[in-house]
Coordinates of C-alpha atoms in Angstrom, one line a residue:
M1 CA -7.8 -16.9 31.3
L2 CA -8.8 -13.4 30.3
Y3 CA -9.5 -12.5 34.0
R4 CA -6.0 -13.8 34.9
W5 CA -4.6 -11.6 32.1
K6 CA -6.4 -8.6 33.6
A7 CA -4.9 -9.3 37.0
E8 CA -1.4 -9.5 35.5
V9 CA -1.8 -6.1 33.6
L10 CA -3.0 -4.3 36.7
K11 CA -0.2 -5.8 38.7
R12 CA 2.5 -4.7 36.2
S13 CA 0.9 -1.4 35.1
P14 CA -1.3 0.1 37.9
G15 CA -3.7 2.7 36.7
S16 CA -4.7 0.9 33.5
V17 CA -8.4 0.5 32.7
V18 CA -9.3 -3.1 31.9
E19 CA -12.9 -4.1 31.9
I20 CA -14.6 -7.4 31.2
E21 CA -18.3 -7.8 30.9
V22 CA -20.2 -11.1 30.8
L23 CA -23.7 -12.0 29.8
E24 CA -25.9 -14.3 31.9
I25 CA -28.6 -16.3 30.2
D26 CA -30.6 -19.1 31.9
G27 CA -28.1 -19.3 34.7
N28 CA -25.1 -19.6 32.4
V29 CA -22.4 -16.9 32.0
Y30 CA -21.0 -16.0 28.6
F31 CA -18.3 -13.6 27.6
H32 CA -19.7 -10.4 26.1
R33 CA -17.4 -7.4 25.9
F34 CA -13.8 -6.4 26.8
F35 CA -12.0 -3.0 27.1
C36 CA -8.3 -2.2 27.7
A37 CA -6.4 1.1 28.0
L38 CA -2.9 0.9 29.3
K39 CA -1.7 3.6 31.7
P40 CA 1.3 4.8 29.6
C41 CA -1.0 5.2 26.6
I42 CA -3.5 7.2 28.6
D43 CA -0.9 9.6 30.0
G44 CA 1.0 9.9 26.8
F45 CA -2.2 10.9 24.9
L46 CA -3.1 13.6 27.4
E47 CA 0.4 15.1 27.6
G48 CA 2.0 14.6 24.2
C49 CA -0.7 14.2 21.5
R50 CA -3.4 16.4 19.9
P51 CA -6.9 16.0 21.3
Y52 CA -8.0 13.9 18.4
L53 CA -9.4 10.3 18.4
G54 CA -10.3 8.1 15.5
I55 CA -12.9 5.4 16.5
D56 CA -13.5 2.4 14.4
S57 CA -13.7 -1.4 14.5
T58 CA -12.7 -4.4 12.4
A59 CA -14.3 -7.8 12.2
L60 CA -12.5 -10.7 13.8
N61 CA -11.9 -13.7 11.6
G62 CA -11.2 -16.4 14.2
R63 CA -13.4 -19.0 15.7
W64 CA -15.9 -16.6 17.3
N65 CA -17.8 -13.7 15.9
G66 CA -17.1 -10.2 17.1
H67 CA -15.4 -6.9 16.3
L68 CA -12.2 -5.4 17.6
A69 CA -12.9 -1.7 18.4
S70 CA -10.1 0.8 18.8
A71 CA -9.5 4.5 19.7
T72 CA -6.4 5.9 17.9
A73 CA -4.7 9.3 18.2
V74 CA -1.8 10.9 16.4
D75 CA 1.6 12.1 17.6
G76 CA 3.8 14.9 16.4
H77 CA 4.9 13.0 13.3
N78 CA 1.3 12.2 12.5
W79 CA 2.0 8.6 13.4
M80 CA -0.6 6.2 14.7
Y81 CA -0.9 6.3 18.5
P82 CA -3.1 3.5 20.0
V83 CA -5.0 4.7 23.1
A84 CA -7.5 1.9 23.8
Y85 CA -8.9 -1.2 22.2
G86 CA -11.5 -3.8 23.0
F87 CA -13.8 -6.5 21.8
I88 CA -17.6 -6.1 21.1
A89 CA -20.1 -8.5 19.7
S90 CA -21.3 -6.2 16.9
E91 CA -21.5 -2.5 15.9
T92 CA -24.7 -1.6 17.7
E93 CA -25.4 1.6 19.6
E94 CA -25.5 -0.3 22.9
N95 CA -22.0 -1.8 22.4
W96 CA -20.6 1.5 21.2
T97 CA -22.1 3.3 24.2
W98 CA -20.4 0.8 26.6
F99 CA -17.1 1.2 24.8
M100 CA -17.2 5.0 24.9
N101 CA -18.1 5.0 28.6
Q102 CA -15.0 2.9 29.3
L103 CA -13.0 5.3 27.2
K104 CA -14.4 8.2 29.2
K105 CA -13.4 6.5 32.4
A106 CA -9.8 6.2 31.0
I107 CA -9.2 9.7 29.5
G108 CA -11.8 11.7 31.4
D109 CA -13.7 14.5 29.8
P110 CA -11.1 16.9 28.2
P111 CA -12.2 20.5 27.6
R112 CA -11.3 20.2 23.9
L113 CA -11.7 16.9 22.1
V114 CA -12.4 15.7 18.6
V115 CA -13.9 12.3 17.7
C116 CA -13.9 11.1 14.1
T117 CA -16.1 8.2 13.0
D118 CA -17.3 6.6 9.8
A119 CA -20.9 6.4 8.6
C120 CA -22.0 4.2 11.5
K121 CA -25.1 5.7 13.1
G122 CA -24.8 3.7 16.3
L123 CA -21.3 5.0 16.9
E124 CA -22.4 8.6 16.1
N125 CA -25.2 8.4 18.7
A126 CA -22.9 6.9 21.3
V127 CA -20.3 9.6 20.9
K128 CA -23.0 12.3 21.2
N129 CA -24.4 10.7 24.4
V130 CA -21.1 10.1 26.1
F131 CA -19.1 13.1 24.9
P132 CA -21.7 15.8 24.3
N133 CA -19.1 18.6 24.2
A134 CA -16.7 16.9 21.8
E135 CA -16.5 17.9 18.1
Q136 CA -17.8 15.1 15.9
R137 CA -16.3 14.6 12.5
E138 CA -17.2 12.2 9.8
C139 CA -14.9 10.4 7.4
F140 CA -15.3 12.0 4.0
F141 CA -14.3 8.8 2.3
H142 CA -17.2 6.9 3.8
L143 CA -19.5 9.8 2.9
M144 CA -18.5 9.6 -0.7
K145 CA -19.0 5.9 -0.8
N146 CA -22.7 6.5 0.1
F147 CA -22.8 9.6 -2.1
V148 CA -21.9 7.9 -5.4
K149 CA -24.6 5.3 -4.9
K150 CA -27.3 8.0 -5.3
F151 CA -25.7 10.8 -7.3
H152 CA -23.1 10.8 -10.1
G153 CA -21.0 13.4 -11.9
F154 CA -20.3 15.8 -9.0
G155 CA -16.5 16.1 -8.9
R156 CA -16.6 19.4 -7.0
M157 CA -17.3 17.6 -3.7
Y158 CA -13.6 17.0 -3.1
P159 CA -12.5 20.6 -3.5
A160 CA -15.4 21.7 -1.4
A161 CA -14.4 19.3 1.5
R162 CA -10.7 20.4 1.3
A163 CA -11.3 24.1 1.3
Y164 CA -10.1 26.0 4.4
R165 CA -12.2 29.1 3.7
E166 CA -16.0 29.0 4.0
E167 CA -16.6 31.2 0.9
V168 CA -14.6 28.7 -1.3
F169 CA -16.7 25.8 0.2
L170 CA -20.0 27.7 -0.6
H171 CA -18.8 28.5 -4.1
H172 CA -18.4 24.8 -4.9
M173 CA -21.5 23.7 -3.1
E174 CA -23.7 26.3 -4.9
A175 CA -22.6 24.8 -8.2
I176 CA -23.5 21.3 -7.0
I177 CA -26.9 22.4 -5.6
K178 CA -27.8 24.2 -8.9
E179 CA -27.7 20.8 -10.7
S180 CA -29.5 18.8 -8.0
N181 CA -31.2 20.3 -5.0
A182 CA -31.7 16.8 -3.5
I183 CA -28.0 16.6 -2.6
W184 CA -28.2 19.2 0.1
V185 CA -31.3 17.6 1.5
W186 CA -29.6 14.2 1.5
L187 CA -26.5 15.6 3.2
S188 CA -28.5 17.5 5.9
Q189 CA -30.5 14.4 6.7
W190 CA -27.9 11.6 6.7
H191 CA -24.5 13.3 7.0
N192 CA -24.9 16.3 9.3
L193 CA -21.5 16.0 11.0
K194 CA -18.4 18.0 10.1
W195 CA -16.8 16.6 7.0
M196 CA -15.5 19.9 5.5
R197 CA -12.3 21.6 6.6
C198 CA -13.8 25.1 6.9
A199 CA -16.0 23.9 9.8
L200 CA -13.2 22.2 11.8
D201 CA -11.9 23.6 15.0
P202 CA -8.5 25.3 14.2
E203 CA -7.2 24.8 17.7
I204 CA -6.9 21.0 17.2
K205 CA -4.2 21.4 14.5
Y206 CA -5.4 18.4 12.6
D207 CA -7.0 19.1 9.3
Y208 CA -7.5 15.5 8.0
V209 CA -11.1 15.0 6.6
T210 CA -10.8 11.2 6.6
N211 CA -10.5 8.6 9.4
N212 CA -7.5 6.9 7.9
I213 CA -5.6 6.8 11.2
A214 CA -8.1 4.3 12.5
E215 CA -7.8 2.3 9.3
V216 CA -4.1 2.2 9.8
F217 CA -4.6 0.5 13.2
N218 CA -7.0 -2.1 11.6
N219 CA -4.4 -2.9 9.0
W220 CA -1.7 -3.1 11.7
I221 CA -3.4 -5.9 13.5
G222 CA -4.8 -7.6 10.4
E223 CA -2.6 -10.7 10.7
I224 CA -3.6 -11.6 14.3
K225 CA -7.4 -11.2 14.2
D226 CA -7.9 -15.0 14.3
L227 CA -6.4 -15.5 17.7
P228 CA -8.6 -16.3 20.8
V229 CA -9.6 -13.3 23.0
A230 CA -6.9 -13.8 25.7
E231 CA -4.1 -14.3 23.2
L232 CA -5.4 -11.5 21.0
A233 CA -5.5 -9.0 23.9
D234 CA -2.0 -9.9 24.9
K235 CA -0.6 -9.8 21.4
V236 CA -2.0 -6.3 20.8
R237 CA -0.4 -5.2 24.1
E238 CA 2.9 -6.7 23.0
M239 CA 2.8 -4.9 19.6
I240 CA 2.1 -1.6 21.4
M241 CA 5.0 -2.2 23.7
A242 CA 7.4 -2.7 20.8
L243 CA 6.0 0.4 19.1
W244 CA 6.6 2.5 22.2
R245 CA 10.2 1.2 22.4
N246 CA 11.0 2.1 18.8
S247 CA 9.5 5.6 19.1
R248 CA 11.3 6.2 22.4
R249 CA 14.6 5.3 20.7
I250 CA 13.9 8.0 18.1
A251 CA 12.9 10.5 20.8
E252 CA 16.1 9.9 22.8
R253 CA 18.2 11.1 19.8
L254 CA 16.3 14.3 19.2
P255 CA 17.4 17.7 20.8
A256 CA 15.1 19.0 23.4
G257 CA 13.4 22.3 23.0
R258 CA 13.3 22.1 19.2
I259 CA 10.8 21.3 16.6
L260 CA 10.9 17.7 15.2
P261 CA 13.5 17.5 12.5
A262 CA 11.2 15.7 10.1
I263 CA 8.7 18.6 10.3
M264 CA 11.5 21.1 9.6
V265 CA 12.7 19.2 6.6
Q266 CA 9.2 19.3 5.3
M267 CA 9.0 23.1 5.9
R268 CA 12.4 23.7 4.2
A269 CA 11.2 21.7 1.2
N270 CA 8.1 23.8 0.9
T271 CA 10.2 27.0 0.7
R272 CA 11.3 26.0 -2.8
G273 CA 9.3 27.0 -5.8
L274 CA 7.7 30.2 -4.3
G275 CA 8.6 32.4 -7.3
Q276 CA 4.9 33.1 -8.1
F277 CA 4.4 34.9 -4.8
R278 CA 5.1 38.7 -4.4
V279 CA 5.5 40.0 -0.9
V280 CA 4.5 43.6 -0.1
E281 CA 5.6 44.4 3.5
S282 CA 3.6 46.7 5.7
G283 CA 5.8 46.2 8.8
N284 CA 8.2 43.8 10.4
W285 CA 5.6 41.2 11.1
S286 CA 2.8 41.8 8.6
A287 CA 2.6 41.9 4.8
E288 CA 0.4 41.3 1.8
V289 CA 1.3 38.3 -0.3
W290 CA 0.1 38.1 -3.9
D291 CA -0.3 34.8 -5.7
N292 CA 0.3 35.5 -9.4
S293 CA -0.5 31.9 -10.4
N294 CA -4.0 31.8 -8.9
N295 CA -5.9 34.8 -10.3
C296 CA -3.7 37.2 -8.4
E297 CA -5.1 36.2 -5.0
R298 CA -3.9 38.4 -2.1
H299 CA -3.7 37.3 1.5
I300 CA -2.7 39.0 4.7
V301 CA 0.1 37.4 6.8
K302 CA 0.7 38.5 10.4
L303 CA 3.6 36.6 11.9
H304 CA 3.3 37.8 15.5
Q305 CA -0.4 36.6 15.6
K306 CA 0.4 33.4 13.6
T307 CA -2.5 34.0 11.2
C308 CA -3.0 34.0 7.5
T309 CA -6.2 34.8 5.7
C310 CA -6.0 31.5 3.7
L311 CA -6.6 29.8 7.2
E312 CA -4.3 26.9 6.4
W313 CA -1.7 28.0 9.0
Q314 CA -4.4 28.2 11.7
H315 CA -5.8 24.7 10.9
T316 CA -2.5 22.8 10.6
G317 CA -0.1 24.6 12.9
K318 CA 2.5 24.7 10.1
P319 CA 3.2 27.7 7.9
C320 CA 1.5 27.9 4.6
Q321 CA 3.1 29.0 1.3
Q322 CA 2.2 32.6 1.8
V323 CA 3.9 32.6 5.3
L324 CA 6.9 30.8 3.9
A325 CA 7.2 33.4 1.1
F326 CA 7.2 36.2 3.7
V327 CA 9.6 34.5 6.1
T328 CA 12.1 33.6 3.5
S329 CA 12.2 37.2 2.3
Q330 CA 13.5 38.3 5.7
K331 CA 17.0 37.9 7.0
R332 CA 18.1 35.8 10.0
V333 CA 14.5 34.6 10.8
D334 CA 14.2 31.2 12.6
L335 CA 11.5 29.2 10.9
E336 CA 10.9 27.0 14.0
Q337 CA 9.2 29.7 15.9
F338 CA 6.3 29.7 13.5
V339 CA 5.5 25.9 14.0
H340 CA 3.0 24.9 16.7
E341 CA 4.0 23.3 19.9
Y342 CA 2.3 20.0 19.0
Y343 CA 5.2 19.3 16.6
S344 CA 7.9 19.9 19.2
V345 CA 10.4 17.3 20.4
D346 CA 9.2 17.8 24.0
R347 CA 5.7 16.8 23.1
F348 CA 6.9 13.8 21.2
K349 CA 9.1 12.7 24.2
A350 CA 6.2 13.1 26.6
A351 CA 4.0 10.8 24.5
Y352 CA 6.5 7.9 24.7
V353 CA 8.5 8.6 27.9
R354 CA 6.6 6.0 29.9
E355 CA 7.4 2.3 29.5
I356 CA 4.8 -0.3 29.0
E357 CA 5.8 -3.0 31.5
P358 CA 6.6 -6.5 30.1
M359 CA 4.5 -9.4 31.3
T360 CA 5.2 -13.1 32.0
D361 CA 3.6 -16.0 30.2
K362 CA 0.2 -17.3 31.1
S363 CA 1.5 -20.1 33.4
Q364 CA 2.8 -17.4 35.8
W365 CA -0.3 -15.1 35.7
P366 CA -2.1 -14.6 39.1
Q367 CA -4.8 -17.1 39.9
V368 CA -8.3 -15.6 39.9
H369 CA -11.1 -17.4 41.6
L370 CA -14.5 -16.7 40.1
D371 CA -17.9 -17.7 41.4
F372 CA -19.0 -18.6 37.9
L373 CA -17.6 -20.3 34.8
V374 CA -17.2 -18.0 31.8
G375 CA -18.3 -19.6 28.6
A376 CA -17.5 -18.7 25.0
P377 CA -19.6 -16.1 23.2
L378 CA -23.0 -17.2 22.0
A379 CA -22.5 -16.0 18.4
K380 CA -20.5 -18.9 17.1
R381 CA -19.3 -19.1 13.5
N382 CA -20.4 -21.7 11.0
V383 CA -18.5 -24.8 10.3
G384 CA -15.7 -24.6 7.8
R385 CA -12.6 -22.6 7.0
Q386 CA -13.1 -18.9 8.0
R387 CA -12.4 -16.1 5.5
K388 CA -9.3 -14.0 6.1
L389 CA -10.2 -11.3 3.6
R390 CA -13.5 -9.4 3.8
F391 CA -15.8 -9.0 0.8
K392 CA -15.0 -5.8 -0.9
G393 CA -17.7 -3.3 -1.8
C394 CA -18.9 -2.6 -5.3
L395 CA -17.1 0.7 -5.4
E396 CA -13.7 -0.5 -4.0
G397 CA -12.8 -2.6 -7.1
G398 CA -12.5 -6.3 -6.3
H399 CA -9.4 -8.4 -6.2
K400 CA -7.3 -8.6 -9.4
K401 CA -7.9 -11.5 -11.7
K402 CA -5.6 -12.9 -14.2
G403 CA -6.1 -11.2 -17.6
V404 CA -8.3 -8.5 -16.3
S405 CA -7.1 -5.0 -16.1
E406 CA -7.3 -3.0 -12.9
G407 CA -10.1 -0.5 -12.4
V408 CA -12.5 -2.1 -14.9
N409 CA -15.9 -2.6 -13.3
D410 CA -18.3 -2.5 -16.1
S411 CA -17.8 -5.0 -19.0
S412 CA -21.1 -4.3 -20.8
T413 CA -19.5 -1.5 -22.9
A414 CA -16.4 -3.4 -23.7
P415 CA -15.4 -3.7 -27.4
T416 CA -15.9 -7.1 -29.2
N417 CA -13.6 -8.9 -31.5
S418 CA -14.5 -10.7 -34.7
N419 CA -15.8 -13.6 -32.6
G420 CA -18.3 -11.4 -30.9
K421 CA -16.6 -11.9 -27.5
K422 CA -16.2 -8.9 -25.2
M423 CA -12.7 -7.6 -24.8
I424 CA -11.4 -5.8 -21.7
R425 CA -10.7 -2.1 -22.1
C426 CA -7.1 -1.3 -21.4
P427 CA -4.5 1.2 -22.7
V428 CA -2.6 -1.5 -24.6
T429 CA -3.0 -1.2 -28.4
C430 CA -2.1 -4.0 -30.7
R431 CA 0.5 -3.1 -33.4
K432 CA -0.8 -5.8 -35.7
C433 CA -4.5 -5.2 -35.9
G434 CA -4.8 -1.8 -34.3
E435 CA -7.4 -2.9 -31.7
K436 CA -7.1 -2.3 -27.9
G437 CA -7.2 -5.0 -25.3
H438 CA -4.4 -7.3 -26.4
R439 CA -0.8 -7.2 -27.5
Q440 CA 0.9 -8.1 -30.8
A441 CA 2.4 -11.3 -29.2
S442 CA -1.0 -12.7 -28.3
Y443 CA -1.2 -15.6 -30.8
S444 CA -4.6 -16.7 -29.5
V445 CA -6.2 -13.5 -30.7
H446 CA -4.4 -12.6 -33.8
S447 CA -5.1 -13.9 -37.3
M448 CA -2.3 -15.8 -38.9
E449 CA -3.5 -14.8 -42.4
P450 CA -1.3 -12.3 -44.3
K451 CA -4.3 -9.8 -44.3
K452 CA -3.5 -7.0 -41.8
G453 CA -6.1 -5.4 -39.6
K454 CA -8.4 -8.4 -39.0
C455 CA -8.6 -11.0 -36.3
C456 CA -9.9 -14.5 -36.7
S457 CA -11.4 -17.3 -34.6
S458 CA -9.6 -20.2 -32.9
I459 CA -10.8 -22.6 -35.6
E460 CA -9.1 -20.6 -38.3
I461 CA -5.9 -20.4 -36.2
L462 CA -5.9 -24.2 -35.8
N463 CA -6.4 -24.7 -39.6
Y464 CA -3.5 -22.3 -40.2
H465 CA -1.2 -24.2 -37.8
I466 CA -2.1 -27.5 -39.5
K467 CA -1.4 -26.0 -42.9
Q468 CA 2.0 -24.7 -41.8
K469 CA 2.9 -28.0 -40.3
N470 CA 2.1 -29.8 -43.6
I471 CA 4.2 -27.3 -45.5
F472 CA 7.1 -27.9 -43.1
L473 CA 6.9 -31.7 -43.4
F474 CA 6.7 -31.4 -47.2
N475 CA 9.9 -29.3 -47.3
C476 CA 11.7 -31.7 -45.1
R477 CA 11.0 -34.6 -47.6
K478 CA 12.3 -32.5 -50.5
R479 CA 15.4 -31.4 -48.6
K480 CA 18.6 -32.8 -50.1
T481 CA 22.0 -33.4 -48.5
R482 CA 24.2 -30.3 -48.3
K483 CA 27.0 -30.2 -50.8
N484 CA 30.5 -29.7 -49.7
S485 CA 31.6 -26.0 -50.3
T486 CA 35.3 -26.8 -50.5
K487 CA 37.1 -27.4 -53.8
A488 CA 36.5 -30.5 -55.7
G489 CA 38.8 -33.3 -54.8
P490 CA 39.1 -37.0 -55.0
T491 CA 36.3 -39.1 -53.7
E492 CA 36.6 -40.0 -50.0
P493 CA 36.9 -43.7 -49.3
S494 CA 33.9 -45.5 -48.0
T495 CA 35.9 -46.7 -45.0
P496 CA 37.4 -43.8 -43.1
Q497 CA 41.1 -44.1 -42.1
R498 CA 42.7 -42.4 -39.1
L499 CA 46.3 -41.6 -39.3
S500 CA 48.6 -41.9 -36.4
R501 CA 50.4 -38.9 -34.9
E502 CA 53.8 -40.0 -36.2
Q503 CA 52.5 -40.5 -39.8
I504 CA 51.1 -37.0 -39.8
I505 CA 54.3 -35.4 -38.6
Q506 CA 56.4 -37.4 -41.1
D507 CA 54.2 -36.7 -44.1
S508 CA 53.7 -33.0 -43.2
P509 CA 55.9 -30.7 -45.4
G510 CA 56.0 -28.0 -42.8
M511 CA 55.4 -27.1 -39.2
V512 CA 52.0 -28.3 -37.8
T513 CA 50.4 -26.2 -35.1
R514 CA 48.5 -27.6 -32.1
S515 CA 45.1 -26.6 -33.5
R516 CA 46.0 -27.9 -37.0
L517 CA 47.2 -31.1 -35.4
A518 CA 44.1 -31.5 -33.4
F519 CA 42.0 -30.9 -36.5
L520 CA 43.9 -33.5 -38.5
L521 CA 43.8 -36.1 -35.7
G522 CA 40.1 -35.6 -35.3
E523 CA 40.2 -34.4 -31.7
G524 CA 37.6 -32.0 -30.5
T525 CA 35.2 -32.7 -33.4
S526 CA 31.9 -34.4 -33.5
S527 CA 31.4 -38.2 -33.3
Q528 CA 31.9 -38.3 -37.1
T529 CA 35.4 -39.4 -38.0
I530 CA 37.5 -37.2 -40.3
T531 CA 39.2 -38.9 -43.2
T532 CA 42.5 -37.8 -44.5
T533 CA 44.0 -38.4 -47.9
P534 CA 47.4 -37.8 -49.3
D535 CA 46.1 -34.8 -51.2
M536 CA 44.8 -33.2 -48.1
I537 CA 48.2 -33.5 -46.4
A538 CA 50.0 -32.4 -49.6
T539 CA 48.0 -29.2 -49.7
T540 CA 49.2 -28.2 -46.3
A541 CA 51.2 -25.0 -46.8
P542 CA 54.9 -24.9 -45.7
A543 CA 55.8 -22.8 -42.6
N544 CA 57.9 -20.3 -44.6
K545 CA 55.2 -19.3 -47.1
M546 CA 52.4 -16.8 -46.4
T547 CA 49.1 -18.1 -47.5
P548 CA 45.7 -16.5 -46.9
K549 CA 43.6 -18.0 -44.1
K550 CA 40.8 -20.3 -45.2
K551 CA 37.5 -20.3 -43.5
P552 CA 37.1 -23.1 -41.0
N553 CA 35.2 -26.2 -42.0
A554 CA 31.8 -26.9 -40.6
A555 CA 33.2 -29.7 -38.4
A556 CA 35.7 -27.4 -36.8
A557 CA 33.1 -24.9 -35.8
K558 CA 31.4 -27.4 -33.6
K559 CA 31.9 -27.7 -29.8
M560 CA 35.2 -29.3 -28.6
T561 CA 33.5 -31.8 -26.3
P562 CA 30.2 -32.8 -27.8
K563 CA 27.8 -35.2 -26.1
R564 CA 28.1 -38.8 -27.3
K565 CA 25.1 -40.4 -28.9
L566 CA 23.7 -43.5 -27.2
Q567 CA 24.3 -46.5 -29.3
I568 CA 21.6 -49.2 -29.0
G569 CA 22.5 -52.8 -29.6

């Protein structure tokens, strides 16, 4: 089926590079490796993207073992741009060399190319062998994951890696090496690639020190990694086709010959808050820019050469703060002329101008006659349900658990309560006992005793609840019937009597309102009947006299339509 898929891709999109390699053992043929680079992706990368590739792989979680390798670039918006993908058995130097050779067959050997990888030594050697003239970068995030396992307390590694100037990098590294000389030896031995900004090629216009663009691709395909190889290859192609269509719609609405509007919005936003800079012009295109907020640093800006001594403009292709301070002090100066061509609309359109041709379903793919029968890969998974989530490292912080605060890795130093149990450190402070790790509403932790500032065990809490329940039952036995709060009157008869509507109207000395009538008739009250006496009717005030309103009785305050009680028997 995978060979038929290859024939369909080459039929719809000639010029694509699709390679399938098998492994023959004892006369049997097994699937081994796969590579795919569509023709629109290849041409779009060479014409519209920066010469940067992030190489990485992610483990498949389907029925068979293996990894999905990818080569990802970036467009003018710094969006993910998939160039090639494939399947390999494992991350060995042999498999990575084969993958990089197929990638070289697709994109050729560009005069300027940057390849960024993680801490995989097999991939580093493969890139060095296949692309010897390419600049090799290493992901700083993976470097620090290995760094913190051996060394601790060196927070100046991050500002050293992000520094554009070499003197700033050396300033931070000297302070680190003074504390431990073994760090530089370790970095030189195990991480000798370019992981600092000051050593990057400024012509690439991509200053990222991490390989996050490859991680974005791995996350993008995370939900389909359990598919078989033929369905997985076609699904990735389909996702790339939809991604191209969405980007092409955006490109069609943009004006040609201009810089991308999103980049210009970013530049205009950076022009705000530049009051700390003081510009001293020496000509129409050059000036000294003083930074009063940073020890009065001074940089030289030359607009016609597109250079600044802070080197940020050269590495990113977008004006830095010093350049923006100088440009905004001029009148009628177009800011777009200082942004590099990689961020232009024309480059963005060239990256997505070609369409990825749609394909038919597998029942209509061309028939391919092979001299051998391709079997499944040899590395078969164990029996049982396969994991969808990988095991996280010790430095990544595992999955959240109920009741455990995020970011807590070491519970050995956690405080203990009066029970001697360890409590989780968190910023929540109890208002009742003053301790951290729980809230005031946590009844399972707090003591129910009137003493403030102490916590008790669960047995004491249980005894307290039993005691409170006994007090409540004792009070219920002592409770007497509530006395009537109205004026004393004659005793109500034991048998309640209900008057008719005509009798109430005849005996009433004055006008009876609807609410008063409903009250006297007993409508809208509880299931208890209301008894009436002649004295009650006699006390009704006449309509022409003004009497103060009395508070409603307890029966009148109840709901108008109560639920009827179920009578048994």
